[in-house]
Structures are given as C-alpha cells and as structure tokens.
mmCIF file of the C-alpha atoms, coordinates in Angstrom:
data_MODEL
# 
_entry.id   MODEL 
# 
loop_
_atom_site.group_PDB 
_atom_site.id 
_atom_site.type_symbol 
_atom_site.label_atom_id 
_atom_site.label_alt_id 
_atom_site.label_comp_id 
_atom_site.label_asym_id 
_atom_site.label_entity_id 
_atom_site.label_seq_id 
_atom_site.pdbx_PDB_ins_code 
_atom_site.Cartn_x 
_atom_site.Cartn_y 
_atom_site.Cartn_z 
_atom_site.occupancy 
_atom_site.B_iso_or_equiv 
_atom_site.pdbx_formal_charge 
_atom_site.auth_seq_id 
_atom_site.auth_comp_id 
_atom_site.auth_asym_id 
_atom_site.auth_atom_id 
_atom_site.pdbx_PDB_model_num 
ATOM 1   C CA . MET A 1 1   ? 91.022  100.971 113.296 1.00 0.00 ? 1   MET A CA 1 
ATOM 2   C CA . ILE A 1 2   ? 92.488  97.958  111.498 1.00 0.00 ? 2   ILE A CA 1 
ATOM 3   C CA . ASP A 1 3   ? 91.214  94.591  112.693 1.00 0.00 ? 3   ASP A CA 1 
ATOM 4   C CA . TYR A 1 4   ? 94.014  92.045  113.121 1.00 0.00 ? 4   TYR A CA 1 
ATOM 5   C CA . ARG A 1 5   ? 91.800  88.971  113.031 1.00 0.00 ? 5   ARG A CA 1 
ATOM 6   C CA . ILE A 1 6   ? 90.998  86.715  110.104 1.00 0.00 ? 6   ILE A CA 1 
ATOM 7   C CA . LYS A 1 7   ? 87.358  85.905  110.587 1.00 0.00 ? 7   LYS A CA 1 
ATOM 8   C CA . HIS A 1 8   ? 84.308  84.810  108.678 1.00 0.00 ? 8   HIS A CA 1 
ATOM 9   C CA . MET A 1 9   ? 82.489  87.625  106.933 1.00 0.00 ? 9   MET A CA 1 
ATOM 10  C CA . LYS A 1 10  ? 78.694  87.576  106.872 1.00 0.00 ? 10  LYS A CA 1 
ATOM 11  C CA . GLY A 1 11  ? 77.162  87.066  103.463 1.00 0.00 ? 11  GLY A CA 1 
ATOM 12  C CA . TYR A 1 12  ? 79.882  84.724  102.222 1.00 0.00 ? 12  TYR A CA 1 
ATOM 13  C CA . ASP A 1 13  ? 80.483  80.995  102.329 1.00 0.00 ? 13  ASP A CA 1 
ATOM 14  C CA . GLU A 1 14  ? 83.040  80.041  105.018 1.00 0.00 ? 14  GLU A CA 1 
ATOM 15  C CA . LYS A 1 15  ? 86.328  79.953  103.089 1.00 0.00 ? 15  LYS A CA 1 
ATOM 16  C CA . ILE A 1 16  ? 85.291  82.783  100.796 1.00 0.00 ? 16  ILE A CA 1 
ATOM 17  C CA . GLY A 1 17  ? 84.410  84.823  103.893 1.00 0.00 ? 17  GLY A CA 1 
ATOM 18  C CA . ASN A 1 18  ? 87.884  84.167  105.294 1.00 0.00 ? 18  ASN A CA 1 
ATOM 19  C CA . LEU A 1 19  ? 89.376  85.199  101.943 1.00 0.00 ? 19  LEU A CA 1 
ATOM 20  C CA . VAL A 1 20  ? 87.328  88.415  102.034 1.00 0.00 ? 20  VAL A CA 1 
ATOM 21  C CA . SER A 1 21  ? 88.621  89.063  105.558 1.00 0.00 ? 21  SER A CA 1 
ATOM 22  C CA . MET A 1 22  ? 92.217  88.677  104.356 1.00 0.00 ? 22  MET A CA 1 
ATOM 23  C CA . LEU A 1 23  ? 91.644  90.839  101.276 1.00 0.00 ? 23  LEU A CA 1 
ATOM 24  C CA . SER A 1 24  ? 90.085  93.493  103.515 1.00 0.00 ? 24  SER A CA 1 
ATOM 25  C CA . HIS A 1 25  ? 92.965  93.429  105.966 1.00 0.00 ? 25  HIS A CA 1 
ATOM 26  C CA . ALA A 1 26  ? 95.579  93.714  103.218 1.00 0.00 ? 26  ALA A CA 1 
ATOM 27  C CA . ARG A 1 27  ? 93.718  96.677  101.739 1.00 0.00 ? 27  ARG A CA 1 
ATOM 28  C CA . SER A 1 28  ? 93.269  98.413  105.105 1.00 0.00 ? 28  SER A CA 1 
ATOM 29  C CA . VAL A 1 29  ? 97.002  98.350  105.719 1.00 0.00 ? 29  VAL A CA 1 
ATOM 30  C CA . THR A 1 30  ? 97.728  99.616  102.199 1.00 0.00 ? 30  THR A CA 1 
ATOM 31  C CA . LEU A 1 31  ? 95.277  102.490 102.649 1.00 0.00 ? 31  LEU A CA 1 
ATOM 32  C CA . LYS A 1 32  ? 96.836  103.367 105.986 1.00 0.00 ? 32  LYS A CA 1 
ATOM 33  C CA . ASP A 1 33  ? 100.289 103.459 104.370 1.00 0.00 ? 33  ASP A CA 1 
ATOM 34  C CA . VAL A 1 34  ? 99.229  105.865 101.611 1.00 0.00 ? 34  VAL A CA 1 
ATOM 35  C CA . ALA A 1 35  ? 96.895  108.072 103.657 1.00 0.00 ? 35  ALA A CA 1 
ATOM 36  C CA . GLY A 1 36  ? 97.593  111.748 103.203 1.00 0.00 ? 36  GLY A CA 1 
ATOM 37  C CA . LEU A 1 37  ? 100.098 111.435 100.356 1.00 0.00 ? 37  LEU A CA 1 
ATOM 38  C CA . THR A 1 38  ? 100.184 114.410 98.020  1.00 0.00 ? 38  THR A CA 1 
ATOM 39  C CA . GLN A 1 39  ? 100.214 114.239 94.250  1.00 0.00 ? 39  GLN A CA 1 
ATOM 40  C CA . LYS A 1 40  ? 103.901 115.127 94.290  1.00 0.00 ? 40  LYS A CA 1 
ATOM 41  C CA . GLU A 1 41  ? 104.611 112.271 96.713  1.00 0.00 ? 41  GLU A CA 1 
ATOM 42  C CA . LEU A 1 42  ? 102.525 109.850 94.635  1.00 0.00 ? 42  LEU A CA 1 
ATOM 43  C CA . ASP A 1 43  ? 104.542 110.812 91.522  1.00 0.00 ? 43  ASP A CA 1 
ATOM 44  C CA . PHE A 1 44  ? 107.976 110.721 93.224  1.00 0.00 ? 44  PHE A CA 1 
ATOM 45  C CA . LEU A 1 45  ? 110.576 108.550 91.487  1.00 0.00 ? 45  LEU A CA 1 
ATOM 46  C CA . PRO A 1 46  ? 113.626 107.621 93.598  1.00 0.00 ? 46  PRO A CA 1 
ATOM 47  C CA . ASP A 1 47  ? 115.599 106.998 90.397  1.00 0.00 ? 47  ASP A CA 1 
ATOM 48  C CA . GLU A 1 48  ? 115.074 106.797 86.638  1.00 0.00 ? 48  GLU A CA 1 
ATOM 49  C CA . ASN A 1 49  ? 114.126 103.105 86.748  1.00 0.00 ? 49  ASN A CA 1 
ATOM 50  C CA . SER A 1 50  ? 111.670 103.160 89.657  1.00 0.00 ? 50  SER A CA 1 
ATOM 51  C CA . ASN A 1 51  ? 107.916 103.053 89.761  1.00 0.00 ? 51  ASN A CA 1 
ATOM 52  C CA . SER A 1 52  ? 105.991 105.730 91.605  1.00 0.00 ? 52  SER A CA 1 
ATOM 53  C CA . ILE A 1 53  ? 103.611 105.037 94.465  1.00 0.00 ? 53  ILE A CA 1 
ATOM 54  C CA . GLY A 1 54  ? 100.771 106.130 92.187  1.00 0.00 ? 54  GLY A CA 1 
ATOM 55  C CA . ALA A 1 55  ? 101.814 103.594 89.540  1.00 0.00 ? 55  ALA A CA 1 
ATOM 56  C CA . LEU A 1 56  ? 101.999 100.852 92.166  1.00 0.00 ? 56  LEU A CA 1 
ATOM 57  C CA . LEU A 1 57  ? 98.502  101.702 93.408  1.00 0.00 ? 57  LEU A CA 1 
ATOM 58  C CA . LYS A 1 58  ? 97.191  101.580 89.838  1.00 0.00 ? 58  LYS A CA 1 
ATOM 59  C CA . HIS A 1 59  ? 98.966  98.222  89.382  1.00 0.00 ? 59  HIS A CA 1 
ATOM 60  C CA . ILE A 1 60  ? 97.323  96.852  92.546  1.00 0.00 ? 60  ILE A CA 1 
ATOM 61  C CA . ALA A 1 61  ? 93.951  97.877  91.092  1.00 0.00 ? 61  ALA A CA 1 
ATOM 62  C CA . PHE A 1 62  ? 94.835  96.276  87.751  1.00 0.00 ? 62  PHE A CA 1 
ATOM 63  C CA . VAL A 1 63  ? 95.801  92.938  89.303  1.00 0.00 ? 63  VAL A CA 1 
ATOM 64  C CA . GLU A 1 64  ? 92.467  92.715  91.096  1.00 0.00 ? 64  GLU A CA 1 
ATOM 65  C CA . TYR A 1 65  ? 90.586  93.763  87.963  1.00 0.00 ? 65  TYR A CA 1 
ATOM 66  C CA . VAL A 1 66  ? 92.270  91.208  85.712  1.00 0.00 ? 66  VAL A CA 1 
ATOM 67  C CA . HIS A 1 67  ? 91.681  88.469  88.275  1.00 0.00 ? 67  HIS A CA 1 
ATOM 68  C CA . GLN A 1 68  ? 87.975  89.362  88.249  1.00 0.00 ? 68  GLN A CA 1 
ATOM 69  C CA . ILE A 1 69  ? 87.970  88.886  84.482  1.00 0.00 ? 69  ILE A CA 1 
ATOM 70  C CA . ILE A 1 70  ? 89.853  85.582  84.644  1.00 0.00 ? 70  ILE A CA 1 
ATOM 71  C CA . THR A 1 71  ? 87.942  83.988  87.526  1.00 0.00 ? 71  THR A CA 1 
ATOM 72  C CA . PHE A 1 72  ? 84.421  85.351  87.093  1.00 0.00 ? 72  PHE A CA 1 
ATOM 73  C CA . GLU A 1 73  ? 84.235  85.670  83.307  1.00 0.00 ? 73  GLU A CA 1 
ATOM 74  C CA . ASN A 1 74  ? 86.617  82.809  82.444  1.00 0.00 ? 74  ASN A CA 1 
ATOM 75  C CA . ARG A 1 75  ? 88.523  84.867  79.905  1.00 0.00 ? 75  ARG A CA 1 
ATOM 76  C CA . ASP A 1 76  ? 91.571  87.054  79.510  1.00 0.00 ? 76  ASP A CA 1 
ATOM 77  C CA . LEU A 1 77  ? 91.611  90.785  78.859  1.00 0.00 ? 77  LEU A CA 1 
ATOM 78  C CA . ASN A 1 78  ? 90.361  91.934  75.487  1.00 0.00 ? 78  ASN A CA 1 
ATOM 79  C CA . GLU A 1 79  ? 92.219  94.492  73.342  1.00 0.00 ? 79  GLU A CA 1 
ATOM 80  C CA . LYS A 1 80  ? 90.299  97.482  74.716  1.00 0.00 ? 80  LYS A CA 1 
ATOM 81  C CA . GLU A 1 81  ? 91.004  96.407  78.314  1.00 0.00 ? 81  GLU A CA 1 
ATOM 82  C CA . LEU A 1 82  ? 94.667  95.748  77.521  1.00 0.00 ? 82  LEU A CA 1 
ATOM 83  C CA . LEU A 1 83  ? 95.019  99.249  76.087  1.00 0.00 ? 83  LEU A CA 1 
ATOM 84  C CA . LYS A 1 84  ? 93.338  100.838 79.101  1.00 0.00 ? 84  LYS A CA 1 
ATOM 85  C CA . TRP A 1 85  ? 95.477  98.957  81.614  1.00 0.00 ? 85  TRP A CA 1 
ATOM 86  C CA . ALA A 1 86  ? 98.795  98.578  79.721  1.00 0.00 ? 86  ALA A CA 1 
ATOM 87  C CA . ALA A 1 87  ? 100.770 101.066 81.808  1.00 0.00 ? 87  ALA A CA 1 
ATOM 88  C CA . ALA A 1 88  ? 99.501  99.633  85.101  1.00 0.00 ? 88  ALA A CA 1 
ATOM 89  C CA . TYR A 1 89  ? 100.198 96.101  83.882  1.00 0.00 ? 89  TYR A CA 1 
ATOM 90  C CA . GLU A 1 90  ? 103.682 96.705  82.507  1.00 0.00 ? 90  GLU A CA 1 
ATOM 91  C CA . LEU A 1 91  ? 104.852 99.367  84.982  1.00 0.00 ? 91  LEU A CA 1 
ATOM 92  C CA . GLY A 1 92  ? 108.362 100.659 84.149  1.00 0.00 ? 92  GLY A CA 1 
ATOM 93  C CA . GLU A 1 93  ? 108.812 103.350 81.529  1.00 0.00 ? 93  GLU A CA 1 
ATOM 94  C CA . LYS A 1 94  ? 105.235 103.206 80.276  1.00 0.00 ? 94  LYS A CA 1 
ATOM 95  C CA . ALA A 1 95  ? 103.906 103.781 83.799  1.00 0.00 ? 95  ALA A CA 1 
ATOM 96  C CA . ARG A 1 96  ? 106.422 106.558 84.478  1.00 0.00 ? 96  ARG A CA 1 
ATOM 97  C CA . ASN A 1 97  ? 105.142 108.354 81.373  1.00 0.00 ? 97  ASN A CA 1 
ATOM 98  C CA . GLU A 1 98  ? 101.436 107.708 81.766  1.00 0.00 ? 98  GLU A CA 1 
ATOM 99  C CA . ILE A 1 99  ? 100.554 107.255 85.440  1.00 0.00 ? 99  ILE A CA 1 
ATOM 100 C CA . ASN A 1 100 ? 101.088 110.598 87.112  1.00 0.00 ? 100 ASN A CA 1 
ATOM 101 C CA . ASN A 1 101 ? 99.476  113.912 87.957  1.00 0.00 ? 101 ASN A CA 1 
ATOM 102 C CA . HIS A 1 102 ? 96.616  112.325 89.888  1.00 0.00 ? 102 HIS A CA 1 
ATOM 103 C CA . PRO A 1 103 ? 95.594  113.084 93.468  1.00 0.00 ? 103 PRO A CA 1 
ATOM 104 C CA . LEU A 1 104 ? 95.344  110.273 96.004  1.00 0.00 ? 104 LEU A CA 1 
ATOM 105 C CA . GLU A 1 105 ? 91.548  110.231 95.637  1.00 0.00 ? 105 GLU A CA 1 
ATOM 106 C CA . PHE A 1 106 ? 91.918  109.108 92.002  1.00 0.00 ? 106 PHE A CA 1 
ATOM 107 C CA . TYR A 1 107 ? 93.712  105.932 93.071  1.00 0.00 ? 107 TYR A CA 1 
ATOM 108 C CA . LEU A 1 108 ? 91.518  105.345 96.113  1.00 0.00 ? 108 LEU A CA 1 
ATOM 109 C CA . GLU A 1 109 ? 88.336  105.596 94.046  1.00 0.00 ? 109 GLU A CA 1 
ATOM 110 C CA . GLU A 1 110 ? 89.653  103.071 91.532  1.00 0.00 ? 110 GLU A CA 1 
ATOM 111 C CA . LEU A 1 111 ? 90.776  100.651 94.231  1.00 0.00 ? 111 LEU A CA 1 
ATOM 112 C CA . SER A 1 112 ? 87.430  101.004 95.990  1.00 0.00 ? 112 SER A CA 1 
ATOM 113 C CA . ALA A 1 113 ? 85.282  100.526 92.873  1.00 0.00 ? 113 ALA A CA 1 
ATOM 114 C CA . ILE A 1 114 ? 87.173  97.396  91.859  1.00 0.00 ? 114 ILE A CA 1 
ATOM 115 C CA . ARG A 1 115 ? 87.019  95.984  95.385  1.00 0.00 ? 115 ARG A CA 1 
ATOM 116 C CA . GLU A 1 116 ? 83.273  96.649  95.624  1.00 0.00 ? 116 GLU A CA 1 
ATOM 117 C CA . LYS A 1 117 ? 82.786  94.660  92.428  1.00 0.00 ? 117 LYS A CA 1 
ATOM 118 C CA . THR A 1 118 ? 84.976  91.832  93.766  1.00 0.00 ? 118 THR A CA 1 
ATOM 119 C CA . LEU A 1 119 ? 82.895  91.605  96.931  1.00 0.00 ? 119 LEU A CA 1 
ATOM 120 C CA . LYS A 1 120 ? 79.636  91.536  94.963  1.00 0.00 ? 120 LYS A CA 1 
ATOM 121 C CA . LEU A 1 121 ? 80.983  88.851  92.642  1.00 0.00 ? 121 LEU A CA 1 
ATOM 122 C CA . LEU A 1 122 ? 82.261  86.707  95.520  1.00 0.00 ? 122 LEU A CA 1 
ATOM 123 C CA . ALA A 1 123 ? 79.037  86.870  97.561  1.00 0.00 ? 123 ALA A CA 1 
ATOM 124 C CA . PRO A 1 124 ? 77.029  84.266  95.614  1.00 0.00 ? 124 PRO A CA 1 
ATOM 125 C CA . LYS A 1 125 ? 79.976  81.881  95.192  1.00 0.00 ? 125 LYS A CA 1 
ATOM 126 C CA . GLN A 1 126 ? 80.265  78.687  97.201  1.00 0.00 ? 126 GLN A CA 1 
ATOM 127 C CA . ASP A 1 127 ? 83.594  77.537  98.653  1.00 0.00 ? 127 ASP A CA 1 
ATOM 128 C CA . ARG A 1 128 ? 83.920  74.797  96.036  1.00 0.00 ? 128 ARG A CA 1 
ATOM 129 C CA . TRP A 1 129 ? 84.287  77.566  93.396  1.00 0.00 ? 129 TRP A CA 1 
ATOM 130 C CA . LEU A 1 130 ? 87.691  78.375  94.905  1.00 0.00 ? 130 LEU A CA 1 
ATOM 131 C CA . TYR A 1 131 ? 88.895  74.959  93.774  1.00 0.00 ? 131 TYR A CA 1 
ATOM 132 C CA . ASP A 1 132 ? 87.667  75.217  90.175  1.00 0.00 ? 132 ASP A CA 1 
ATOM 133 C CA . GLU A 1 133 ? 90.704  74.522  88.006  1.00 0.00 ? 133 GLU A CA 1 
ATOM 134 C CA . GLY A 1 134 ? 92.103  75.530  84.676  1.00 0.00 ? 134 GLY A CA 1 
ATOM 135 C CA . LYS A 1 135 ? 95.438  75.266  82.905  1.00 0.00 ? 135 LYS A CA 1 
ATOM 136 C CA . TRP A 1 136 ? 97.808  77.839  81.491  1.00 0.00 ? 136 TRP A CA 1 
ATOM 137 C CA . SER A 1 137 ? 98.693  77.436  77.820  1.00 0.00 ? 137 SER A CA 1 
ATOM 138 C CA . ASN A 1 138 ? 101.878 75.629  78.945  1.00 0.00 ? 138 ASN A CA 1 
ATOM 139 C CA . GLY A 1 139 ? 99.803  72.999  80.769  1.00 0.00 ? 139 GLY A CA 1 
ATOM 140 C CA . VAL A 1 140 ? 100.465 74.224  84.322  1.00 0.00 ? 140 VAL A CA 1 
ATOM 141 C CA . PRO A 1 141 ? 97.281  73.967  86.425  1.00 0.00 ? 141 PRO A CA 1 
ATOM 142 C CA . PHE A 1 142 ? 95.764  76.732  88.556  1.00 0.00 ? 142 PHE A CA 1 
ATOM 143 C CA . ASN A 1 143 ? 92.599  77.266  90.566  1.00 0.00 ? 143 ASN A CA 1 
ATOM 144 C CA . ASN A 1 144 ? 90.501  80.270  91.579  1.00 0.00 ? 144 ASN A CA 1 
ATOM 145 C CA . TYR A 1 145 ? 91.855  80.143  95.112  1.00 0.00 ? 145 TYR A CA 1 
ATOM 146 C CA . TRP A 1 146 ? 95.369  80.763  93.788  1.00 0.00 ? 146 TRP A CA 1 
ATOM 147 C CA . PHE A 1 147 ? 94.232  83.787  91.754  1.00 0.00 ? 147 PHE A CA 1 
ATOM 148 C CA . TRP A 1 148 ? 92.732  85.463  94.828  1.00 0.00 ? 148 TRP A CA 1 
ATOM 149 C CA . TYR A 1 149 ? 95.735  84.544  96.960  1.00 0.00 ? 149 TYR A CA 1 
ATOM 150 C CA . HIS A 1 150 ? 97.820  86.219  94.254  1.00 0.00 ? 150 HIS A CA 1 
ATOM 151 C CA . VAL A 1 151 ? 95.725  89.400  94.491  1.00 0.00 ? 151 VAL A CA 1 
ATOM 152 C CA . MET A 1 152 ? 96.725  89.591  98.180  1.00 0.00 ? 152 MET A CA 1 
ATOM 153 C CA . GLU A 1 153 ? 100.371 88.636  97.739  1.00 0.00 ? 153 GLU A CA 1 
ATOM 154 C CA . ASP A 1 154 ? 100.804 91.127  94.905  1.00 0.00 ? 154 ASP A CA 1 
ATOM 155 C CA . GLU A 1 155 ? 99.281  93.954  96.955  1.00 0.00 ? 155 GLU A CA 1 
ATOM 156 C CA . ILE A 1 156 ? 101.399 93.097  99.981  1.00 0.00 ? 156 ILE A CA 1 
ATOM 157 C CA . SER A 1 157 ? 104.558 92.925  97.862  1.00 0.00 ? 157 SER A CA 1 
ATOM 158 C CA . HIS A 1 158 ? 103.904 96.309  96.270  1.00 0.00 ? 158 HIS A CA 1 
ATOM 159 C CA . ARG A 1 159 ? 102.991 97.762  99.648  1.00 0.00 ? 159 ARG A CA 1 
ATOM 160 C CA . GLY A 1 160 ? 106.537 96.877  100.692 1.00 0.00 ? 160 GLY A CA 1 
ATOM 161 C CA . GLN A 1 161 ? 107.814 98.820  97.695  1.00 0.00 ? 161 GLN A CA 1 
ATOM 162 C CA . ILE A 1 162 ? 105.583 101.745 98.667  1.00 0.00 ? 162 ILE A CA 1 
ATOM 163 C CA . ARG A 1 163 ? 107.117 101.764 102.148 1.00 0.00 ? 163 ARG A CA 1 
ATOM 164 C CA . VAL A 1 164 ? 110.627 101.810 100.691 1.00 0.00 ? 164 VAL A CA 1 
ATOM 165 C CA . ILE A 1 165 ? 109.705 104.680 98.350  1.00 0.00 ? 165 ILE A CA 1 
ATOM 166 C CA . LYS A 1 166 ? 108.212 106.612 101.278 1.00 0.00 ? 166 LYS A CA 1 
ATOM 167 C CA . LYS A 1 167 ? 111.536 106.249 103.156 1.00 0.00 ? 167 LYS A CA 1 
ATOM 168 C CA . GLN A 1 168 ? 113.429 107.440 100.075 1.00 0.00 ? 168 GLN A CA 1 
ATOM 169 C CA . LEU A 1 169 ? 110.985 110.321 99.754  1.00 0.00 ? 169 LEU A CA 1 
ATOM 170 C CA . ALA A 1 170 ? 111.594 111.314 103.357 1.00 0.00 ? 170 ALA A CA 1 
ATOM 171 C CA . ALA A 1 171 ? 115.352 111.295 102.715 1.00 0.00 ? 171 ALA A CA 1 
ATOM 172 C CA . HIS A 1 172 ? 114.868 113.750 99.795  1.00 0.00 ? 172 HIS A CA 1 
ATOM 173 C CA . ARG A 1 173 ? 113.138 116.340 101.964 1.00 0.00 ? 173 ARG A CA 1 
# 
C-alpha cells in the first residue's frame, strides 16, 4: 500500500529523510502505474515520434544515475557512461531503436539498483549538504537540493507521459 504522508525516514538527517520520503512516494506511484505491463506494452509507440514506456523508465533511471554522479562525485558523466546511457538520455529516435525487447523486470531491476545506491549515498549526508552550491558553465548557480528535486519532478513528469501512453495503448486494443 502506498503511504500518502511525507515523513522523516530513520537513518537520515531531517531534511534528507523528508527528501527520501518524497523520492520513495514518487517511485511507489510509478511502480504501481507500470505493474503488470508486458514487453509488448512497454515497447508500444503511439506514433513514429513517441517514446515507449520502457524508454521512459530507462530515462527515469538515467536521470537518477547522472544526479548521483553530479552530486556525490562532483563530476559529469565520462565517455563510457555517456555511451552506455545515450539512448536513455536523448530519448527520441535513438531510444526507439535501442530501448526495446525487455521485460518489465529489466527496468524494475535497474530502477531498484540505482535507488538502493542513492539511499546508501544519502544516509551519511547532513542536511547542509543539500545546500552545497555549484555553477553551470554559463554561471547559473545550483545546489544539491535542486538536483534531487529534479529527480522527483522528472520522474513525475514522465509518469504522466506513461499514463497517456497507457490510455493510447488501451485505445489500440
């Protein structure tokens, strides 16, 4: 059952625990929305320019992964990582060609492994870490809190797309 409360999570500083609660809730709803989808449903494309549900799930995993790299390792993706994640990052034609023919478990295992790492990496952090700042190459400032907010907002946004695709899928039956 999904818990509809934002609450402190044991093992985390206060604000980080609240962040973990929100990340967990967003993921629980996403998992509920994709539960039971078949490979064919995960690969369904409503039109020639769409992304599949499978590609969106892989993209959700990518966004969390890259934010781990940026916030915990203070770097961007290296060439090997960029190659591995290019289709999930770019989506579109590259994803339509490369992200398919996987069962739901493939995506769920990737999402789970990345989330487990996120939780382990967040556990020793103190709330003040959320406010550590940097600047984009164009001079625009950011902080770690924003990156982890973005992980949630990106997942929620793509979950909306998944729901639309599921309605289109139902109309094609």
